Amino acid sequence: MEITDKIAVSVIVPAYNVERFIKKCIDSLLDQSLQAIEIIVINDGSTDETELVIRNNYRNETRVKYISQLNKGVSQTRNIGVDNARGKYLLFVDGDDYLGKDYIKNLVECADQKDSDLVVAGYTMIDETGKIQRSVVPWNYVSCRDESVVYCICAVCSRLYRRDFWINNRFHFVNESGARGEDTPIAMRANLLARNIRTVPNSGYYYVQHIESAMKGLAGFQKYHFPYQTMKEILSEVEDLSNVANDKRFFYVGVYKFLAQFAFQLIQGASENSIKQFVSYTYEIYMNFLKTNTDHSALRVIFSAQWGAIPRIATGLLLFSIKYRCLEFMIRMRKKISSEKNK
C-alpha cells in the first residue's frame, strides 16, 4: 500500500484470546497524544469473546481497522498487519499490552529528527493488578562502538520501524509452529541493517504478565520452544550480507546472548529430548555460522556490554560451553543448582 501522509504510524495489534485485555490495549492507542495513527487489529481466530469486545466498542472508530481470520499464528498475523499498513512507520503492540500516553509521539519525533530507520524504547513489565515487576530504560546507542542496547531490548515490540526500511529489506515473520521469541532474530537483523538507530529513554510500553503470557508458557519448553527455523534463516541471510550499516560483531554476540537466555534460564525444567535438541542445534549453528564469525574480540564485546553482570556472565559462559563442547553439562549443572535452590 502507498504511504498516506496523514498517517504517521500504523500500529499492528495481533489479538488471540485476549478478551480481558484488548479493550485497555486499544483504548491506550486511541488516547495517544499523537493522533495521526491507524490501529490495525487482527483477531487471529480467537475462541473467547475477543471479537465481541472489539466490535461492540470500536465499530464506529475510524482509526481502528479490524481484520478477522482463522487462526494462523502470531507471525503470519503480524505479516498481514504489515501488508495492510499505510503509515510512514510501523509499531507492533501485543493485544494484552498497552502504551503510555506519549509513547508513540516520543518515538516518532526522534525518528523524524534523526532520519532513523529504527528507534528503540524501553518497556515495563507489569502484573494484572498494575504492580510493576521490572522497568527497562535504554541507554545510548553508538554505531560500531556500543550497539549493546539494541541486543538487550530485542523483541519486535518497543521499537518503531520506518515502513520503507521494513519493506525494502523484505522483513517477514517466519510461521514456525510452537516457537516463541521468533521476533527476536528479526529484530537482530534490523539492528544490523538500520541507518541512524536511536534510543528513547521511555519505558511506556506496558508488557502485562499473566498466566497466558507467551514467556510463561516458554519456561521449561513446556508449551513453546526456541525459534529454531527463524534463527537459522536469519543467520543464513546475514552471512551473505556484505554492505551493512552497523557492526556484525554485535550481531553475533547478540545471538550468543539470545541462546544463553534459553540455555540457562528458559530451558530449566525441560524434557531430556528438548535439552538434547537445543544443544544439538546450538552446536550446528555454531559450526555453520558462528564459529567463523567469532574472533578474540567477542569476549571484549560481551564484557563491555551494558547488560548487567548476569547476562554478560551467562553469554560468556555459553560461548565457552560451545567452544569446549560442554553445553549439555553446563545446562544440567544450572538445572541442578536451580532445583536445589527451590527445595
mmCIF file of N, CA, C and O in Angstrom, residues 200-267:
data_model
loop_
_atom_site.group_PDB
_atom_site.id
_atom_site.type_symbol
_atom_site.label_atom_id
_atom_site.label_comp_id
_atom_site.label_asym_id
_atom_site.label_seq_id
_atom_site.Cartn_x
_atom_site.Cartn_y
_atom_site.Cartn_z
ATOM 1 N N VAL A 200 15.212 5.988 22.834
ATOM 2 C CA VAL A 200 14.418 6.970 23.575
ATOM 3 C C VAL A 200 14.305 6.482 25.026
ATOM 4 O O VAL A 200 13.880 5.343 25.252
ATOM 5 N N PRO A 201 14.687 7.304 26.001
ATOM 6 C CA PRO A 201 14.644 6.866 27.407
ATOM 7 C C PRO A 201 13.219 6.859 27.956
ATOM 8 O O PRO A 201 12.860 7.643 28.842
ATOM 9 N N ASN A 202 12.415 5.978 27.419
ATOM 10 C CA ASN A 202 10.997 5.899 27.764
ATOM 11 C C ASN A 202 10.650 4.431 27.965
ATOM 12 O O ASN A 202 10.985 3.590 27.131
ATOM 13 N N SER A 203 9.982 4.105 29.064
ATOM 14 C CA SER A 203 9.599 2.713 29.322
ATOM 15 C C SER A 203 8.083 2.556 29.322
ATOM 16 O O SER A 203 7.514 1.771 30.070
ATOM 17 N N GLY A 204 7.409 3.323 28.442
ATOM 18 C CA GLY A 204 5.956 3.370 28.434
ATOM 19 C C GLY A 204 5.262 2.287 27.640
ATOM 20 O O GLY A 204 4.069 2.419 27.340
ATOM 21 N N TYR A 205 5.977 1.226 27.274
ATOM 22 C CA TYR A 205 5.318 0.031 26.734
ATOM 23 C C TYR A 205 5.084 -0.888 27.916
ATOM 24 O O TYR A 205 6.039 -1.373 28.548
ATOM 25 N N TYR A 206 3.822 -1.157 28.240
ATOM 26 C CA TYR A 206 3.487 -1.960 29.422
ATOM 27 C C TYR A 206 3.200 -3.399 29.000
ATOM 28 O O TYR A 206 2.201 -3.695 28.358
ATOM 29 N N TYR A 207 4.138 -4.245 29.360
ATOM 30 C CA TYR A 207 4.122 -5.655 28.991
ATOM 31 C C TYR A 207 3.463 -6.419 30.141
ATOM 32 O O TYR A 207 4.073 -6.655 31.183
ATOM 33 N N VAL A 208 2.203 -6.787 29.948
ATOM 34 C CA VAL A 208 1.398 -7.363 31.032
ATOM 35 C C VAL A 208 1.711 -8.850 31.198
ATOM 36 O O VAL A 208 1.601 -9.635 30.258
ATOM 37 N N GLN A 209 2.107 -9.216 32.413
ATOM 38 C CA GLN A 209 2.416 -10.609 32.737
ATOM 39 C C GLN A 209 1.184 -11.276 33.359
ATOM 40 O O GLN A 209 0.683 -10.826 34.379
ATOM 41 N N HIS A 210 0.732 -12.329 32.715
ATOM 42 C CA HIS A 210 -0.417 -13.067 33.241
ATOM 43 C C HIS A 210 -0.241 -14.539 32.917
ATOM 44 O O HIS A 210 0.724 -14.931 32.245
ATOM 45 N N ILE A 211 -1.135 -15.352 33.356
ATOM 46 C CA ILE A 211 -0.969 -16.795 33.267
ATOM 47 C C ILE A 211 -0.865 -17.284 31.828
ATOM 48 O O ILE A 211 -0.218 -18.289 31.520
ATOM 49 N N GLU A 212 -1.491 -16.551 30.888
ATOM 50 C CA GLU A 212 -1.454 -16.971 29.488
ATOM 51 C C GLU A 212 -0.303 -16.352 28.714
ATOM 52 O O GLU A 212 -0.164 -16.584 27.507
ATOM 53 N N SER A 213 0.543 -15.548 29.364
ATOM 54 C CA SER A 213 1.630 -14.867 28.663
ATOM 55 C C SER A 213 2.544 -15.863 27.971
ATOM 56 O O SER A 213 2.847 -16.930 28.508
ATOM 57 N N ALA A 214 3.017 -15.479 26.790
ATOM 58 C CA ALA A 214 3.855 -16.382 25.988
ATOM 59 C C ALA A 214 5.118 -16.775 26.723
ATOM 60 O O ALA A 214 5.536 -17.935 26.690
ATOM 61 N N MET A 215 5.759 -15.835 27.409
ATOM 62 C CA MET A 215 7.011 -16.156 28.077
ATOM 63 C C MET A 215 6.810 -17.110 29.243
ATOM 64 O O MET A 215 7.692 -17.881 29.591
ATOM 65 N N LYS A 216 5.638 -17.077 29.853
ATOM 66 C CA LYS A 216 5.358 -18.047 30.912
ATOM 67 C C LYS A 216 5.239 -19.454 30.319
ATOM 68 O O LYS A 216 5.699 -20.438 30.897
ATOM 69 N N GLY A 217 4.614 -19.566 29.166
ATOM 70 C CA GLY A 217 4.496 -20.863 28.511
ATOM 71 C C GLY A 217 5.824 -21.358 27.969
ATOM 72 O O GLY A 217 6.024 -22.553 27.764
ATOM 73 N N LEU A 218 6.757 -20.426 27.751
ATOM 74 C CA LEU A 218 8.056 -20.788 27.212
ATOM 75 C C LEU A 218 8.955 -21.400 28.269
ATOM 76 O O LEU A 218 9.803 -22.244 27.968
ATOM 77 N N ALA A 219 8.799 -20.994 29.521
ATOM 78 C CA ALA A 219 9.645 -21.515 30.586
ATOM 79 C C ALA A 219 9.568 -23.040 30.647
ATOM 80 O O ALA A 219 8.491 -23.618 30.703
ATOM 81 N N GLY A 220 10.745 -23.668 30.614
ATOM 82 C CA GLY A 220 10.808 -25.117 30.644
ATOM 83 C C GLY A 220 10.402 -25.781 29.347
ATOM 84 O O GLY A 220 10.272 -27.005 29.283
ATOM 85 N N PHE A 221 10.213 -24.981 28.277
ATOM 86 C CA PHE A 221 9.780 -25.507 26.987
ATOM 87 C C PHE A 221 8.521 -26.360 27.137
ATOM 88 O O PHE A 221 8.297 -27.305 26.389
ATOM 89 N N GLN A 222 7.701 -26.024 28.133
ATOM 90 C CA GLN A 222 6.511 -26.828 28.391
ATOM 91 C C GLN A 222 5.476 -26.674 27.287
ATOM 92 O O GLN A 222 4.787 -27.624 26.925
ATOM 93 N N LYS A 223 5.376 -25.476 26.751
ATOM 94 C CA LYS A 223 4.336 -25.188 25.767
ATOM 95 C C LYS A 223 4.926 -24.721 24.436
ATOM 96 O O LYS A 223 4.410 -25.041 23.375
ATOM 97 N N TYR A 224 6.022 -23.960 24.521
ATOM 98 C CA TYR A 224 6.651 -23.413 23.329
ATOM 99 C C TYR A 224 8.129 -23.802 23.309
ATOM 100 O O TYR A 224 8.633 -24.402 24.243
ATOM 101 N N HIS A 225 8.832 -23.412 22.244
ATOM 102 C CA HIS A 225 10.241 -23.759 22.142
ATOM 103 C C HIS A 225 11.022 -22.659 21.441
ATOM 104 O O HIS A 225 10.462 -21.661 20.968
ATOM 105 N N PHE A 226 12.320 -22.826 21.385
ATOM 106 C CA PHE A 226 13.222 -21.884 20.738
ATOM 107 C C PHE A 226 12.854 -21.746 19.256
ATOM 108 O O PHE A 226 12.472 -22.733 18.609
ATOM 109 N N PRO A 227 13.011 -20.548 18.679
ATOM 110 C CA PRO A 227 12.675 -20.360 17.257
ATOM 111 C C PRO A 227 13.780 -20.889 16.342
ATOM 112 O O PRO A 227 14.509 -20.131 15.692
ATOM 113 N N TYR A 228 13.880 -22.194 16.262
ATOM 114 C CA TYR A 228 14.968 -22.842 15.534
ATOM 115 C C TYR A 228 15.026 -22.410 14.071
ATOM 116 O O TYR A 228 16.074 -22.021 13.552
ATOM 117 N N GLN A 229 13.906 -22.509 13.385
ATOM 118 C CA GLN A 229 13.875 -22.213 11.955
ATOM 119 C C GLN A 229 14.170 -20.740 11.678
ATOM 120 O O GLN A 229 14.949 -20.401 10.786
ATOM 121 N N THR A 230 13.543 -19.870 12.443
ATOM 122 C CA THR A 230 13.712 -18.429 12.232
ATOM 123 C C THR A 230 15.164 -18.012 12.405
ATOM 124 O O THR A 230 15.722 -17.276 11.576
ATOM 125 N N MET A 231 15.796 -18.476 13.485
ATOM 126 C CA MET A 231 17.183 -18.093 13.734
ATOM 127 C C MET A 231 18.103 -18.592 12.624
ATOM 128 O O MET A 231 18.993 -17.870 12.161
ATOM 129 N N LYS A 232 17.889 -19.811 12.165
ATOM 130 C CA LYS A 232 18.740 -20.356 11.107
ATOM 131 C C LYS A 232 18.578 -19.554 9.808
ATOM 132 O O LYS A 232 19.559 -19.283 9.108
ATOM 133 N N GLU A 233 17.353 -19.169 9.484
ATOM 134 C CA GLU A 233 17.120 -18.373 8.280
ATOM 135 C C GLU A 233 17.809 -17.013 8.366
ATOM 136 O O GLU A 233 18.419 -16.548 7.399
ATOM 137 N N ILE A 234 17.714 -16.384 9.523
ATOM 138 C CA ILE A 234 18.343 -15.068 9.697
ATOM 139 C C ILE A 234 19.860 -15.185 9.609
ATOM 140 O O ILE A 234 20.529 -14.369 8.961
ATOM 141 N N LEU A 235 20.442 -16.197 10.247
ATOM 142 C CA LEU A 235 21.894 -16.383 10.185
ATOM 143 C C LEU A 235 22.362 -16.620 8.757
ATOM 144 O O LEU A 235 23.407 -16.103 8.343
ATOM 145 N N SER A 236 21.591 -17.375 8.006
ATOM 146 C CA SER A 236 21.941 -17.634 6.608
ATOM 147 C C SER A 236 21.894 -16.352 5.791
ATOM 148 O O SER A 236 22.777 -16.081 4.963
ATOM 149 N N GLU A 237 20.871 -15.518 6.024
ATOM 150 C CA GLU A 237 20.751 -14.251 5.304
ATOM 151 C C GLU A 237 21.895 -13.300 5.657
ATOM 152 O O GLU A 237 22.488 -12.665 4.781
ATOM 153 N N VAL A 238 22.215 -13.225 6.939
ATOM 154 C CA VAL A 238 23.245 -12.296 7.400
ATOM 155 C C VAL A 238 24.619 -12.692 6.866
ATOM 156 O O VAL A 238 25.446 -11.831 6.528
ATOM 157 N N GLU A 239 24.880 -13.980 6.771
ATOM 158 C CA GLU A 239 26.177 -14.444 6.279
ATOM 159 C C GLU A 239 26.456 -13.933 4.868
ATOM 160 O O GLU A 239 27.602 -13.680 4.499
ATOM 161 N N ASP A 240 25.401 -13.747 4.083
ATOM 162 C CA ASP A 240 25.559 -13.299 2.701
ATOM 163 C C ASP A 240 25.573 -11.779 2.562
ATOM 164 O O ASP A 240 25.744 -11.260 1.456
ATOM 165 N N LEU A 241 25.383 -11.070 3.664
ATOM 166 C CA LEU A 241 25.356 -9.608 3.605
ATOM 167 C C LEU A 241 26.766 -9.050 3.718
ATOM 168 O O LEU A 241 27.503 -9.376 4.649
ATOM 169 N N SER A 242 27.136 -8.188 2.805
ATOM 170 C CA SER A 242 28.459 -7.564 2.858
ATOM 171 C C SER A 242 28.371 -6.084 3.198
ATOM 172 O O SER A 242 29.244 -5.536 3.868
ATOM 173 N N ASN A 243 27.319 -5.424 2.751
ATOM 174 C CA ASN A 243 27.177 -3.987 2.964
ATOM 175 C C ASN A 243 26.120 -3.737 4.030
ATOM 176 O O ASN A 243 24.922 -3.657 3.735
ATOM 177 N N VAL A 244 26.541 -3.643 5.276
ATOM 178 C CA VAL A 244 25.611 -3.432 6.381
ATOM 179 C C VAL A 244 25.912 -2.097 7.047
ATOM 180 O O VAL A 244 27.025 -1.570 6.955
ATOM 181 N N ALA A 245 24.911 -1.555 7.730
ATOM 182 C CA ALA A 245 25.064 -0.228 8.327
ATOM 183 C C ALA A 245 25.825 -0.271 9.643
ATOM 184 O O ALA A 245 26.448 0.719 10.035
ATOM 185 N N ASN A 246 25.780 -1.416 10.322
ATOM 186 C CA ASN A 246 26.319 -1.489 11.673
ATOM 187 C C ASN A 246 27.276 -2.677 11.824
ATOM 188 O O ASN A 246 27.601 -3.345 10.845
ATOM 189 N N ASP A 247 27.731 -2.933 13.026
ATOM 190 C CA ASP A 247 28.841 -3.848 13.279
ATOM 191 C C ASP A 247 28.351 -5.290 13.455
ATOM 192 O O ASP A 247 27.585 -5.579 14.374
ATOM 193 N N LYS A 248 28.842 -6.199 12.615
ATOM 194 C CA LYS A 248 28.431 -7.599 12.704
ATOM 195 C C LYS A 248 28.877 -8.263 14.004
ATOM 196 O O LYS A 248 28.268 -9.238 14.451
ATOM 197 N N ARG A 249 29.941 -7.762 14.610
ATOM 198 C CA ARG A 249 30.388 -8.356 15.883
ATOM 199 C C ARG A 249 29.272 -8.325 16.916
ATOM 200 O O ARG A 249 29.075 -9.301 17.651
ATOM 201 N N PHE A 250 28.575 -7.209 16.996
ATOM 202 C CA PHE A 250 27.492 -7.090 17.975
ATOM 203 C C PHE A 250 26.340 -8.013 17.613
ATOM 204 O O PHE A 250 25.688 -8.561 18.495
ATOM 205 N N PHE A 251 26.094 -8.189 16.320
ATOM 206 C CA PHE A 251 25.040 -9.114 15.904
ATOM 207 C C PHE A 251 25.335 -10.520 16.409
ATOM 208 O O PHE A 251 24.469 -11.172 17.017
ATOM 209 N N TYR A 252 26.538 -11.005 16.156
ATOM 210 C CA TYR A 252 26.849 -12.383 16.545
ATOM 211 C C TYR A 252 26.895 -12.545 18.067
ATOM 212 O O TYR A 252 26.462 -13.568 18.600
ATOM 213 N N VAL A 253 27.380 -11.538 18.772
ATOM 214 C CA VAL A 253 27.331 -11.587 20.235
ATOM 215 C C VAL A 253 25.876 -11.570 20.708
ATOM 216 O O VAL A 253 25.522 -12.244 21.681
ATOM 217 N N GLY A 254 25.016 -10.823 20.008
ATOM 218 C CA GLY A 254 23.596 -10.826 20.334
ATOM 219 C C GLY A 254 22.973 -12.201 20.184
ATOM 220 O O GLY A 254 22.100 -12.598 20.966
ATOM 221 N N VAL A 255 23.412 -12.958 19.179
ATOM 222 C CA VAL A 255 22.927 -14.332 19.004
ATOM 223 C C VAL A 255 23.335 -15.186 20.197
ATOM 224 O O VAL A 255 22.521 -15.949 20.740
ATOM 225 N N TYR A 256 24.591 -15.052 20.638
ATOM 226 C CA TYR A 256 25.043 -15.808 21.811
ATOM 227 C C TYR A 256 24.219 -15.432 23.049
ATOM 228 O O TYR A 256 23.862 -16.291 23.861
ATOM 229 N N LYS A 257 23.927 -14.156 23.198
ATOM 230 C CA LYS A 257 23.133 -13.709 24.346
ATOM 231 C C LYS A 257 21.740 -14.343 24.322
ATOM 232 O O LYS A 257 21.216 -14.780 25.354
ATOM 233 N N PHE A 258 21.133 -14.378 23.141
ATOM 234 C CA PHE A 258 19.798 -14.956 22.991
ATOM 235 C C PHE A 258 19.827 -16.450 23.320
ATOM 236 O O PHE A 258 18.969 -16.962 24.044
ATOM 237 N N LEU A 259 20.824 -17.158 22.814
ATOM 238 C CA LEU A 259 20.979 -18.582 23.128
ATOM 239 C C LEU A 259 21.203 -18.799 24.621
ATOM 240 O O LEU A 259 20.674 -19.745 25.216
ATOM 241 N N ALA A 260 21.976 -17.914 25.241
ATOM 242 C CA ALA A 260 22.260 -18.056 26.675
ATOM 243 C C ALA A 260 20.995 -17.910 27.515
ATOM 244 O O ALA A 260 20.830 -18.596 28.529
ATOM 245 N N GLN A 261 20.103 -17.019 27.104
ATOM 246 C CA GLN A 261 18.851 -16.848 27.844
ATOM 247 C C GLN A 261 18.056 -18.149 27.854
ATOM 248 O O GLN A 261 17.480 -18.543 28.880
ATOM 249 N N PHE A 262 18.033 -18.830 26.732
ATOM 250 C CA PHE A 262 17.334 -20.110 26.655
ATOM 251 C C PHE A 262 18.086 -21.190 27.417
ATOM 252 O O PHE A 262 17.496 -21.968 28.163
ATOM 253 N N ALA A 263 19.404 -21.248 27.232
ATOM 254 C CA ALA A 263 20.196 -22.333 27.812
ATOM 255 C C ALA A 263 20.188 -22.315 29.334
ATOM 256 O O ALA A 263 20.076 -23.370 29.980
ATOM 257 N N PHE A 264 20.300 -21.140 29.925
ATOM 258 C CA PHE A 264 20.495 -21.063 31.368
ATOM 259 C C PHE A 264 19.294 -20.546 32.148
ATOM 260 O O PHE A 264 19.320 -20.475 33.363
ATOM 261 N N GLN A 265 18.229 -20.184 31.436
ATOM 262 C CA GLN A 265 17.037 -19.687 32.130
ATOM 263 C C GLN A 265 15.775 -20.405 31.675
ATOM 264 O O GLN A 265 15.137 -21.116 32.451
ATOM 265 N N LEU A 266 15.433 -20.270 30.403
ATOM 266 C CA LEU A 266 14.131 -20.733 29.942
ATOM 267 C C LEU A 266 14.049 -22.243 29.767
ATOM 268 O O LEU A 266 12.950 -22.815 29.822
ATOM 269 N N ILE A 267 15.182 -22.896 29.561
ATOM 270 C CA ILE A 267 15.142 -24.337 29.327
ATOM 271 C C ILE A 267 15.038 -25.133 30.633
ATOM 272 O O ILE A 267 14.804 -26.342 30.615
#
